[in-house]
mmCIF file of C-alpha atoms and ligand atoms in Angstrom:
data_model
loop_
_atom_site.group_PDB
_atom_site.id
_atom_site.type_symbol
_atom_site.label_atom_id
_atom_site.label_comp_id
_atom_site.label_asym_id
_atom_site.label_seq_id
_atom_site.Cartn_x
_atom_site.Cartn_y
_atom_site.Cartn_z
ATOM 1 C CA VAL A 1 98.911 92.076 93.327
ATOM 2 C CA ASP A 2 98.751 88.935 91.431
ATOM 3 C CA ASP A 3 97.573 90.423 88.707
ATOM 4 C CA GLU A 4 99.878 92.931 88.474
ATOM 5 C CA LEU A 5 102.984 90.480 88.794
ATOM 6 C CA VAL A 6 101.326 88.037 85.746
ATOM 7 C CA ARG A 7 100.256 90.729 83.267
ATOM 8 C CA ILE A 8 102.745 93.323 84.060
ATOM 9 C CA TYR A 9 106.132 91.771 85.432
ATOM 10 C CA ARG A 10 105.579 88.225 83.907
ATOM 11 C CA LEU A 11 105.944 86.111 86.851
ATOM 12 C CA PRO A 12 104.079 83.759 88.835
ATOM 13 C CA PRO A 13 101.453 85.056 90.940
ATOM 14 C CA PHE A 14 102.031 85.471 95.014
ATOM 15 C CA TYR A 15 99.381 85.234 96.927
ATOM 16 C CA ARG A 16 96.992 82.727 94.992
ATOM 17 C CA ALA A 17 94.174 83.707 97.337
ATOM 18 C CA GLN A 18 90.690 81.895 95.602
ATOM 19 C CA ARG A 19 88.711 82.017 99.088
ATOM 20 C CA ILE A 20 88.930 85.258 101.485
ATOM 21 C CA GLU A 21 90.084 82.428 103.833
ATOM 22 C CA ASP A 22 93.353 81.910 101.522
ATOM 23 C CA LEU A 23 94.774 85.044 102.799
ATOM 24 C CA LEU A 24 95.193 83.757 106.629
ATOM 25 C CA GLY A 25 98.639 84.233 107.838
ATOM 26 C CA ALA A 26 99.486 86.997 105.196
ATOM 27 C CA ILE A 27 101.467 89.596 106.408
ATOM 28 C CA VAL A 28 99.684 93.242 105.889
ATOM 29 C CA VAL A 29 101.183 96.940 106.563
ATOM 30 C CA GLY A 30 98.487 99.255 108.678
ATOM 31 C CA LEU A 31 98.495 102.708 107.738
ATOM 32 C CA ALA A 32 96.604 105.448 109.425
ATOM 33 C CA PRO A 33 95.286 108.192 107.451
ATOM 34 C CA HIS A 34 97.490 111.098 107.483
ATOM 35 C CA THR A 35 100.659 109.178 109.056
ATOM 36 C CA SER A 36 103.592 107.911 107.028
ATOM 37 C CA GLY A 37 104.333 104.967 108.981
ATOM 38 C CA GLY A 38 103.454 101.655 108.045
ATOM 39 C CA VAL A 39 103.195 98.714 110.792
ATOM 40 C CA ALA A 40 103.507 94.871 109.715
ATOM 41 C CA GLY A 41 100.994 92.731 110.629
ATOM 42 C CA ARG A 42 99.496 89.297 110.460
ATOM 43 C CA ILE A 43 96.213 88.805 108.782
ATOM 44 C CA VAL A 44 94.674 85.601 111.723
ATOM 45 C CA GLY A 45 91.148 85.813 111.108
ATOM 46 C CA PHE A 46 88.086 88.072 109.536
ATOM 47 C CA SER A 47 84.883 89.911 111.324
ATOM 48 C CA ALA A 48 81.927 90.939 110.368
ATOM 49 C CA ALA A 49 82.518 94.509 111.687
ATOM 50 C CA GLU A 50 83.839 97.311 109.627
ATOM 51 C CA ALA A 51 86.794 97.663 111.764
ATOM 52 C CA CYS A 52 90.952 96.633 112.105
ATOM 53 C CA LEU A 53 90.563 94.524 115.405
ATOM 54 C CA ALA A 54 94.161 94.177 116.565
ATOM 55 C CA PRO A 55 96.165 94.767 119.476
ATOM 56 C CA PRO A 56 96.318 97.848 121.341
ATOM 57 C CA VAL A 57 99.959 98.633 121.044
ATOM 58 C CA PHE A 58 99.448 98.181 117.224
ATOM 59 C CA HIS A 59 97.060 100.450 117.022
ATOM 60 C CA ALA A 60 99.230 103.124 118.971
ATOM 61 C CA ALA A 61 102.303 101.670 116.669
ATOM 62 C CA LYS A 62 100.452 103.284 113.643
ATOM 63 C CA ARG A 63 99.465 106.589 116.342
ATOM 64 C CA ARG A 64 95.771 105.820 116.513
ATOM 65 C CA ASN A 65 93.931 105.163 119.329
ATOM 66 C CA CYS A 66 90.512 102.815 119.508
ATOM 67 C CA ASP A 67 87.905 105.502 119.137
ATOM 68 C CA GLY A 68 86.526 104.779 115.507
ATOM 69 C CA ASP A 69 89.388 106.567 113.512
ATOM 70 C CA GLU A 70 89.528 105.316 110.122
ATOM 71 C CA ASP A 71 92.127 103.151 109.245
ATOM 72 C CA SER A 72 94.031 100.609 106.719
ATOM 73 C CA VAL A 73 95.379 97.509 106.087
ATOM 74 C CA THR A 74 97.489 96.406 102.579
ATOM 75 C CA LEU A 75 98.762 93.482 101.837
ATOM 76 C CA LEU A 76 102.691 93.477 102.230
ATOM 77 C CA LEU A 77 103.442 93.061 98.234
ATOM 78 C CA ASP A 78 101.163 95.878 97.297
ATOM 79 C CA PRO A 79 103.127 98.746 98.510
ATOM 80 C CA LEU A 80 106.608 96.585 98.105
ATOM 81 C CA LEU A 81 105.587 96.691 94.719
ATOM 82 C CA ASN A 82 103.559 99.951 93.957
ATOM 83 C CA PHE A 83 105.654 102.414 96.254
ATOM 84 C CA SER A 84 108.582 104.575 95.582
ATOM 85 C CA ARG A 85 109.185 107.632 96.378
ATOM 86 C CA SER A 86 110.105 108.946 93.251
ATOM 87 C CA PHE A 87 106.198 108.473 92.340
ATOM 88 C CA LEU A 88 105.465 111.165 95.132
ATOM 89 C CA PRO A 89 103.829 114.158 94.030
ATOM 90 C CA SER A 90 105.670 117.237 95.563
ATOM 91 C CA SER A 91 102.703 119.217 96.674
ATOM 92 C CA ARG A 92 102.145 119.873 100.167
ATOM 93 C CA GLY A 93 100.480 116.680 101.968
ATOM 94 C CA ALA A 94 102.719 114.233 99.517
ATOM 95 C CA LEU A 95 104.080 112.602 102.114
ATOM 96 C CA MET A 96 100.871 111.586 103.767
ATOM 97 C CA ASP A 97 99.226 108.311 103.656
ATOM 98 C CA LYS A 98 102.094 106.700 101.845
ATOM 99 C CA PRO A 99 104.360 103.994 103.267
ATOM 100 C CA LEU A 100 107.647 105.907 103.888
ATOM 101 C CA VAL A 101 108.951 103.850 106.673
ATOM 102 C CA LEU A 102 107.721 100.271 108.028
ATOM 103 C CA THR A 103 108.133 99.138 111.388
ATOM 104 C CA THR A 104 108.206 95.630 111.691
ATOM 105 C CA ARG A 105 108.301 94.699 115.460
ATOM 106 C CA VAL A 106 106.131 96.936 117.673
ATOM 107 C CA ASP A 107 107.602 97.753 120.721
ATOM 108 C CA PRO A 108 105.170 99.369 123.601
ATOM 109 C CA THR A 109 107.943 101.358 125.437
ATOM 110 C CA GLU A 110 107.843 103.574 121.774
ATOM 111 C CA VAL A 111 104.102 104.011 121.574
ATOM 112 C CA ASP A 112 102.084 106.581 123.312
ATOM 113 C CA GLY A 113 101.232 106.203 126.769
ATOM 114 C CA GLU A 114 97.733 105.375 125.944
ATOM 115 C CA ALA A 115 98.542 102.058 124.928
ATOM 116 C CA ARG A 116 100.283 101.386 128.097
ATOM 117 C CA ASN A 117 97.591 102.191 130.138
ATOM 118 C CA VAL A 118 94.741 99.585 128.646
ATOM 119 C CA ASP A 119 93.951 97.080 131.593
ATOM 120 C CA VAL A 120 94.891 93.366 129.986
ATOM 121 C CA GLY A 121 93.832 91.213 133.194
ATOM 122 C CA CYS A 122 91.163 88.458 133.536
ATOM 123 C CA ARG A 123 89.498 90.317 136.907
ATOM 124 C CA TYR A 124 89.542 92.715 138.559
ATOM 125 C CA PRO A 125 90.470 92.579 142.490
ATOM 126 C CA LEU A 126 87.921 92.877 145.522
ATOM 127 C CA ALA A 127 90.638 95.836 146.523
ATOM 128 C CA LEU A 128 89.714 97.795 143.211
ATOM 129 C CA TYR A 129 85.895 97.953 144.204
ATOM 130 C CA ARG A 130 86.812 98.469 147.968
ATOM 131 C CA ALA A 131 88.804 101.384 146.492
ATOM 132 C CA ALA A 132 86.257 102.471 144.363
ATOM 133 C CA GLU A 133 83.553 102.864 147.257
ATOM 134 C CA ALA A 134 86.230 105.343 149.224
ATOM 135 C CA ARG A 135 86.607 106.960 146.400
ATOM 136 C CA GLN A 136 90.507 106.554 146.039
ATOM 137 C CA ALA A 137 91.705 108.428 142.940
ATOM 138 C CA PRO A 138 92.425 105.572 140.029
ATOM 139 C CA LYS A 139 96.555 106.723 140.627
ATOM 140 C CA GLU A 140 96.709 105.175 144.082
ATOM 141 C CA VAL A 141 94.951 101.943 142.695
ATOM 142 C CA GLU A 142 96.507 101.965 139.481
ATOM 143 C CA PRO A 143 99.514 98.927 140.898
ATOM 144 C CA LEU A 144 96.390 96.458 141.453
ATOM 145 C CA ILE A 145 95.485 96.190 137.868
ATOM 146 C CA ASP A 146 97.207 94.312 135.292
ATOM 147 C CA ILE A 147 98.173 97.144 132.599
ATOM 148 C CA VAL A 148 99.984 96.961 129.749
ATOM 149 C CA ALA A 149 102.607 99.010 131.703
ATOM 150 C CA HIS A 150 103.331 96.457 133.924
ATOM 151 C CA ARG A 151 104.015 93.970 131.595
ATOM 152 C CA ILE A 152 106.978 95.878 129.640
ATOM 153 C CA GLY A 153 110.204 94.107 130.117
ATOM 154 C CA GLY A 154 108.686 90.797 130.770
ATOM 155 C CA PRO A 155 107.769 87.642 128.411
ATOM 156 C CA HIS A 156 103.638 88.888 128.370
ATOM 157 C CA ALA A 157 104.666 92.564 127.074
ATOM 158 C CA LEU A 158 102.645 91.999 123.602
ATOM 159 C CA SER A 159 100.957 88.739 124.594
ATOM 160 C CA GLY A 160 98.738 87.055 126.608
ATOM 161 C CA TYR A 161 96.635 89.398 127.330
ATOM 162 C CA GLY A 162 93.523 88.941 129.299
ATOM 163 C CA PHE A 163 89.723 90.193 128.995
ATOM 164 C CA THR A 164 87.033 90.185 131.481
ATOM 165 C CA HIS A 165 83.623 89.470 129.617
ATOM 166 C CA ASP A 166 83.826 86.494 127.250
ATOM 167 C CA THR A 167 81.976 87.046 123.847
ATOM 168 C CA THR A 168 80.617 84.027 121.311
ATOM 169 C CA ASP A 169 81.664 86.465 118.516
ATOM 170 C CA LEU A 170 84.271 89.383 118.128
ATOM 171 C CA ALA A 171 82.058 91.313 116.110
ATOM 172 C CA GLY A 172 78.657 91.007 118.643
ATOM 173 C CA GLY A 173 78.687 94.203 119.192
ATOM 174 C CA PRO A 174 78.038 96.947 116.727
ATOM 175 C CA VAL A 175 79.662 96.256 113.595
ATOM 176 C CA GLN A 176 79.532 99.813 112.226
ATOM 177 C CA SER A 177 80.711 103.317 114.115
ATOM 178 C CA ALA A 178 78.216 105.322 114.510
ATOM 179 C CA TYR A 179 79.821 107.858 113.018
ATOM 180 C CA ARG A 180 79.877 105.920 109.912
ATOM 181 C CA ARG A 181 76.036 105.429 109.735
ATOM 182 C CA ALA A 182 75.438 109.451 110.737
ATOM 183 C CA GLY A 183 76.739 111.027 107.948
ATOM 184 C CA SER A 184 76.084 114.490 108.059
ATOM 185 C CA MET A 185 77.937 116.864 111.039
ATOM 186 C CA ASP A 186 74.506 117.672 111.997
ATOM 187 C CA ARG A 187 73.301 114.246 112.918
ATOM 188 C CA MET A 188 77.186 113.363 114.278
ATOM 189 C CA VAL A 189 76.711 116.348 116.802
ATOM 190 C CA ALA A 190 73.086 116.062 117.411
ATOM 191 C CA GLU A 191 73.766 111.739 118.233
ATOM 192 C CA SER A 192 76.972 112.567 120.546
ATOM 193 C CA MET A 193 75.074 115.445 122.414
ATOM 194 C CA GLY A 194 72.249 113.277 122.811
ATOM 195 C CA LEU A 195 74.452 110.552 124.598
ATOM 196 C CA ALA A 196 76.537 113.353 126.139
ATOM 197 C CA ALA A 197 73.077 114.376 128.155
ATOM 198 C CA LYS A 198 72.341 111.016 129.045
ATOM 199 C CA ILE A 199 75.294 110.112 130.775
ATOM 200 C CA ARG A 200 75.599 111.824 134.396
ATOM 201 C CA ALA A 201 79.009 111.867 134.430
ATOM 202 C CA VAL A 202 79.255 114.639 131.289
ATOM 203 C CA ASP A 203 78.501 118.014 132.223
ATOM 204 C CA LEU A 204 76.671 118.831 128.550
ATOM 205 C CA ALA A 205 77.372 122.726 128.570
ATOM 206 C CA GLU A 206 80.780 121.744 129.304
ATOM 207 C CA ALA A 207 81.283 119.435 126.826
ATOM 208 C CA ILE A 208 79.484 121.439 123.862
ATOM 209 C CA GLY A 209 81.669 123.895 125.411
ATOM 210 C CA LEU A 210 84.872 122.012 124.428
ATOM 211 C CA LEU A 211 83.778 121.212 121.203
ATOM 212 C CA LEU A 212 83.136 124.572 120.067
ATOM 213 C CA ASN A 213 86.733 125.887 120.817
ATOM 214 C CA THR A 214 88.250 123.110 119.908
ATOM 215 C CA HIS A 215 86.767 122.005 116.814
ATOM 216 C CA PHE A 216 83.855 124.699 115.223
ATOM 217 C CA LEU A 217 85.368 127.615 116.181
ATOM 218 C CA PRO A 218 89.027 127.230 115.364
ATOM 219 C CA ASP A 219 87.333 125.495 111.997
ATOM 220 C CA VAL A 220 84.956 128.704 111.285
ATOM 221 C CA MET A 221 88.381 131.235 111.859
ATOM 222 C CA GLY A 222 90.018 128.975 109.656
ATOM 223 C CA ASN A 223 87.860 129.151 107.169
ATOM 224 C CA LEU A 224 87.209 133.138 106.888
ATOM 225 C CA LYS A 225 90.791 133.174 107.235
ATOM 226 C CA SER A 226 91.142 131.590 104.006
ATOM 227 C CA TYR A 227 88.233 133.074 102.373
ATOM 228 C CA ALA A 228 89.734 136.607 102.953
ATOM 229 C CA THR A 229 93.192 135.626 101.514
ATOM 230 C CA GLN A 230 91.963 133.453 99.078
ATOM 231 C CA LYS A 231 92.964 133.535 95.385
ATOM 232 C CA PHE A 232 90.912 134.037 92.093
ATOM 233 C CA ILE A 233 91.091 132.923 89.116
ATOM 234 C CA CYS A 234 90.511 134.140 85.382
ATOM 235 C CA LYS A 235 86.903 132.431 84.298
ATOM 236 C CA SER A 236 88.460 132.471 80.068
ATOM 237 C CA CYS A 237 92.333 132.185 80.848
ATOM 238 C CA ARG A 238 92.521 130.430 83.841
ATOM 239 C CA GLU A 239 95.093 133.622 85.010
ATOM 240 C CA SER A 240 95.593 133.062 89.086
ATOM 241 C CA TYR A 241 95.529 136.433 90.989
ATOM 242 C CA ARG A 242 96.719 136.461 94.535
ATOM 243 C CA ARG A 243 94.538 139.505 95.228
ATOM 244 C CA PRO A 244 91.513 140.969 92.671
ATOM 245 C CA PRO A 245 92.686 143.712 90.461
ATOM 246 C CA LEU A 246 90.267 146.651 91.175
ATOM 247 C CA ALA A 247 89.283 146.449 87.364
ATOM 248 C CA LEU A 248 87.710 143.225 88.504
ATOM 249 C CA ARG A 249 88.054 141.892 85.436
ATOM 250 C CA CYS A 250 91.000 139.874 84.379
ATOM 251 C CA SER A 251 93.865 142.189 82.944
ATOM 252 C CA ALA A 252 96.494 139.629 81.368
ATOM 253 C CA ARG A 253 97.099 139.679 77.685
ATOM 254 C CA GLY A 254 97.414 137.141 75.279
ATOM 255 C CA HIS A 255 99.944 136.472 72.293
ATOM 256 C CA ASP A 256 98.311 138.698 70.124
ATOM 257 C CA GLY A 257 98.752 141.429 73.060
ATOM 258 C CA ALA A 258 94.984 141.340 73.600
ATOM 259 C CA LEU A 259 93.635 142.257 76.940
ATOM 260 C CA CYS A 260 91.888 139.193 78.244
ATOM 261 C CA GLY A 261 89.005 141.069 80.354
ATOM 262 C CA GLY A 262 87.695 137.742 81.356
ATOM 263 C CA GLU A 263 85.239 137.197 84.725
ATOM 264 C CA LEU A 264 87.069 136.650 87.907
ATOM 265 C CA LEU A 265 86.179 133.695 90.248
ATOM 266 C CA PRO A 266 86.496 133.117 93.653
ATOM 267 C CA THR A 267 88.455 129.826 95.014
ATOM 268 C CA VAL A 268 86.983 129.516 98.028
ATOM 269 C CA HIS A 269 83.263 129.522 98.441
ATOM 270 C CA GLU A 270 81.112 131.291 100.933
ATOM 271 C CA ALA A 271 79.147 128.562 101.361
ATOM 272 C CA SER A 272 82.495 126.348 102.573
ATOM 273 C CA VAL A 273 82.730 129.049 105.149
ATOM 274 C CA ARG A 274 79.448 129.553 106.425
ATOM 275 C CA LYS A 275 79.018 125.489 106.416
ATOM 276 C CA TYR A 276 79.213 125.146 109.936
ATOM 277 C CA VAL A 277 77.962 128.510 111.409
ATOM 278 C CA PRO A 278 74.333 127.672 111.623
ATOM 279 C CA LEU A 279 75.172 124.469 114.018
ATOM 280 C CA THR A 280 77.852 126.151 115.762
ATOM 281 C CA GLN A 281 75.368 128.847 116.742
ATOM 282 C CA ARG A 282 72.689 126.436 117.980
ATOM 283 C CA LEU A 283 75.031 124.886 119.731
ATOM 284 C CA SER A 284 75.986 127.933 121.722
ATOM 285 C CA ARG A 285 72.464 128.604 122.982
ATOM 286 C CA THR A 286 72.403 125.320 125.095
ATOM 287 C CA PRO A 287 71.959 126.411 128.631
ATOM 288 C CA GLY A 288 75.030 126.789 130.728
ATOM 289 C CA VAL A 289 77.730 127.230 128.035
ATOM 290 C CA SER A 290 79.826 129.979 128.799
ATOM 291 C CA PRO A 291 78.765 133.689 127.650
ATOM 292 C CA TYR A 292 82.741 134.271 126.499
ATOM 293 C CA VAL A 293 82.007 131.389 123.928
ATOM 294 C CA ARG A 294 78.831 132.863 122.833
HETATM 295 ZN ZN1 ZN B 1 91.821 135.791 81.621
#
């Protein structure tokens, strides 16, 4: 951004950062993928983790939760200097990933309820453990816990959040999301299902049923639909066909009136439709998965 100011706009540099620490205190714009609402924040430190560590209300304002989704921050001057509505392409999805609006103040009453459920106390009362022993419903013990929702309207709605376990390093845990490490979808699924199988509270067959019903089956059906309704394109003249002509050859005519006759190519490939079918079939064979899903 500084190079741009100096070389293109003939202005003095703004950040003048020599070392990463020089950016401490700089205002950034947080923007989550596939959204268009940026949220202003300030850099207060750096961490070795491949993560954006911020208060829960900041993440929620970006419409993210803290479950390992991708995320981004940009130095404020970058979108101010390089963003304009007139740069946006007219294609579908053009409004995504662009800071069309910028939130400068986060309000815990305006974000997703999830962030208001985060517990921010420094200790749990004995009554909580007694209630757990008596198997009381979470809703009944909620008044015992210091959560963000209880602080709304007070002076500590956004500050003074507590925690129960101290650490010497904020990045003391895993520094990279297991999703990043896994690489392929096969391994990602295998690793999460391996974990699910170890957790007593998880019914593995039900978890797989949910995964199939909410992710893989709609994905396979969507891909099949786009395969069946795909356009074809001529290999020689790039003429596009909504449906392939029965002659299976390009029927366009050039400037001289000659028939093109070029080979027609599919625009959706069979492999992209079949991609998750073997994995879906393998998962559906897990004992206990409902026969309806199978
Ligand atoms: Zn053609």
